[in-house]
Coordinates of C-alpha atoms in Angstrom, one line a residue:
M25 CA 47.9 1.2 -32.3
P26 CA 51.6 1.7 -32.3
D27 CA 52.8 4.9 -34.2
D28 CA 55.1 3.1 -36.3
Q29 CA 52.6 1.1 -37.6
A30 CA 50.0 2.6 -40.2
Q31 CA 46.4 1.9 -40.5
L32 CA 45.1 1.8 -43.8
F33 CA 41.4 2.7 -44.9
T34 CA 39.5 1.2 -47.6
A35 CA 36.6 2.8 -49.4
T36 CA 34.1 1.2 -47.2
E37 CA 36.3 2.5 -44.1
I38 CA 36.2 5.8 -45.5
L39 CA 32.9 6.0 -46.3
E40 CA 31.7 4.7 -42.8
L41 CA 34.0 6.9 -40.8
L42 CA 32.6 10.1 -42.6
A43 CA 29.1 8.9 -41.9
E44 CA 30.0 8.8 -38.1
L45 CA 31.6 11.9 -38.4
G46 CA 28.5 13.4 -40.0
D47 CA 26.2 11.6 -37.2
R48 CA 28.3 12.9 -34.3
L49 CA 28.0 16.5 -35.9
A50 CA 24.2 16.2 -36.4
S51 CA 23.8 15.2 -32.9
R52 CA 25.4 18.4 -31.8
H53 CA 23.3 20.3 -34.1
E54 CA 26.3 21.4 -36.2
T55 CA 27.1 21.3 -39.9
I56 CA 30.2 21.0 -41.9
D57 CA 31.5 21.1 -45.2
A58 CA 34.5 19.1 -46.3
Y59 CA 35.9 18.7 -49.9
V60 CA 37.7 15.5 -49.6
V61 CA 40.5 14.6 -52.0
G62 CA 43.8 12.3 -52.2
G63 CA 43.9 8.6 -51.8
A64 CA 40.4 8.8 -49.9
A65 CA 38.8 10.5 -52.6
I66 CA 40.6 8.1 -55.2
A67 CA 39.5 5.1 -53.3
V68 CA 35.7 6.1 -53.0
I69 CA 35.3 7.5 -56.7
L70 CA 37.0 4.7 -58.6
D71 CA 35.8 2.2 -56.1
S72 CA 39.0 0.2 -56.3
R73 CA 40.8 -1.4 -53.7
K74 CA 43.0 1.2 -52.7
S75 CA 43.9 2.2 -49.1
T76 CA 44.9 5.1 -47.6
E77 CA 46.5 6.3 -44.4
D78 CA 44.2 9.0 -43.9
V79 CA 41.0 11.2 -45.2
D80 CA 42.7 14.6 -46.6
A81 CA 40.2 17.1 -46.9
L82 CA 39.6 20.9 -46.5
F83 CA 36.7 21.6 -44.0
S84 CA 34.9 24.4 -43.2
N85 CA 35.3 24.3 -39.5
L86 CA 38.8 22.8 -39.0
R87 CA 38.4 22.9 -35.4
L88 CA 35.5 21.0 -35.1
A89 CA 36.3 18.5 -37.5
I90 CA 39.6 17.9 -35.8
E91 CA 37.9 17.7 -32.5
V92 CA 34.9 15.0 -33.5
G93 CA 37.7 13.3 -35.6
E94 CA 39.7 12.7 -32.3
E95 CA 37.0 11.5 -30.2
I96 CA 36.4 8.9 -33.1
A97 CA 40.0 7.9 -33.2
A98 CA 40.1 7.3 -29.2
E99 CA 37.3 5.1 -29.3
R100 CA 38.0 3.0 -32.3
G101 CA 41.6 2.8 -31.7
L102 CA 42.7 4.9 -34.8
P103 CA 45.7 7.3 -35.6
A104 CA 44.5 10.5 -33.7
H105 CA 45.2 12.3 -37.0
W106 CA 42.9 10.1 -39.6
L107 CA 41.4 13.4 -40.6
N108 CA 44.0 15.4 -42.3
S109 CA 44.3 19.1 -43.3
S110 CA 47.9 19.3 -44.5
I111 CA 46.9 18.6 -48.1
Q112 CA 45.8 22.4 -48.6
S113 CA 49.3 23.1 -49.9
Y114 CA 48.7 21.1 -53.0
I115 CA 44.9 22.5 -53.6
P116 CA 44.0 25.6 -55.4
S117 CA 42.1 27.8 -52.9
W118 CA 39.2 27.8 -55.6
A119 CA 39.0 24.1 -55.9
K120 CA 36.2 23.6 -53.3
T121 CA 34.1 26.0 -55.7
E122 CA 35.4 25.4 -59.1
D123 CA 35.4 21.7 -59.1
T124 CA 31.6 21.2 -60.8
E125 CA 32.2 17.6 -61.2
A126 CA 32.7 16.8 -57.7
K127 CA 30.4 14.5 -56.0
T128 CA 28.5 15.5 -53.1
M129 CA 27.2 13.6 -50.5
V130 CA 25.2 14.7 -47.4
L131 CA 26.2 12.4 -44.3
G132 CA 24.2 13.9 -41.3
G133 CA 25.7 17.2 -40.4
L134 CA 28.5 16.7 -43.1
T135 CA 28.3 17.4 -46.4
V136 CA 31.0 15.9 -48.4
R137 CA 32.0 17.0 -51.8
L138 CA 34.6 14.3 -53.2
A139 CA 37.1 16.1 -55.6
S140 CA 36.5 14.9 -59.3
P141 CA 38.8 12.4 -60.9
R142 CA 40.2 15.5 -63.6
W143 CA 41.2 17.6 -60.1
L144 CA 42.5 15.0 -58.4
L145 CA 44.9 14.0 -61.5
A146 CA 45.7 18.0 -61.6
M147 CA 46.5 17.9 -57.9
K148 CA 48.5 14.7 -57.9
M149 CA 50.3 16.1 -60.9
A150 CA 51.2 19.3 -59.2
A151 CA 52.4 17.7 -56.3
G152 CA 54.8 15.7 -58.2
R153 CA 55.5 13.0 -55.3
L154 CA 57.0 9.7 -56.2
K155 CA 54.2 8.0 -53.8
D156 CA 51.7 9.3 -56.2
R157 CA 52.8 7.6 -59.4
R158 CA 50.3 4.8 -59.0
D159 CA 47.5 7.2 -58.4
I160 CA 48.1 9.3 -61.4
A161 CA 48.2 6.1 -63.8
D162 CA 44.8 4.8 -62.1
L163 CA 43.2 8.3 -62.8
I164 CA 44.7 8.4 -66.5
R165 CA 43.2 5.3 -67.0
F166 CA 39.9 6.0 -65.6
L167 CA 39.6 9.1 -67.3
D168 CA 40.7 7.3 -70.6
L169 CA 43.4 10.2 -71.2
H170 CA 46.2 9.4 -73.9
S171 CA 48.0 12.9 -74.3
A172 CA 50.5 14.1 -72.1
E173 CA 49.6 17.8 -73.8
E174 CA 45.9 17.1 -72.4
I175 CA 47.1 16.1 -68.9
V176 CA 49.3 19.0 -68.7
D177 CA 46.8 21.5 -69.9
W178 CA 44.5 20.4 -67.4
T179 CA 46.9 20.7 -64.6
I180 CA 47.9 24.2 -65.7
E181 CA 44.3 25.0 -65.9
V182 CA 43.4 24.0 -62.5
H183 CA 46.5 25.4 -60.8
G184 CA 47.1 28.8 -63.0
E185 CA 50.4 29.3 -65.2
G186 CA 53.1 30.2 -62.9
S187 CA 51.3 29.3 -59.8
V188 CA 53.2 28.6 -56.5
I189 CA 51.2 25.3 -56.4
L190 CA 52.8 24.5 -59.8
Q191 CA 56.4 24.8 -59.9
D192 CA 57.5 22.5 -62.6
S193 CA 57.8 24.0 -65.9
R194 CA 55.7 22.8 -68.9
E195 CA 58.4 20.9 -70.4
S196 CA 58.9 18.9 -66.8
L197 CA 55.1 18.4 -66.7
I198 CA 55.1 17.0 -70.4
W199 CA 57.8 14.7 -69.2
Q200 CA 56.1 13.5 -66.1
A201 CA 52.8 12.9 -68.0
E202 CA 54.6 11.0 -70.4
E203 CA 56.0 8.9 -67.9
M204 CA 52.6 8.2 -66.1
L205 CA 51.1 7.4 -69.7
R206 CA 53.7 4.6 -70.1
L207 CA 52.6 3.3 -66.3
A208 CA 49.0 3.6 -67.4
W209 CA 49.1 2.0 -70.8
P210 CA 52.1 -0.2 -70.9
E211 CA 51.1 -2.1 -73.8
G212 CA 50.8 1.0 -75.9

């Protein structure tokens, strides 16, 4: 696939790729834990038509995950970096264990924890990227949230007041949450 053309993965394809990764790990008698976040987790959890360019995750053995992921990519003609760990700058270090609502799946040698919708919302709010607007609105609707204060309180609770990850002021986050609520609930 040309480098300038992004491959987009659906929820079904994401699960198939993770299952293949798990099968290959099992055949090597290896196990890895993965905390999956971002668009991949949103697509699977919300069972949406959303597609994403990669699978963002924290891995217990990053080197092995990338090695096996690159083998899969080479054989399937996928981008070499369909597994992506660069998202960790937006993930609080304690998220893997504190996200008690995360959905767990065992796929061969891969134990996957899909970040919960509330944690995904907090991560997307902290990132504050324009490209995340649709994801934030989808999560707000899924969680049936209607209060900017509730969204911001949760975001601050997850990341910690004054954390390096959460650089916007509370007022800025309230404004962002109000904008996202208008996008999520345009009629009301």
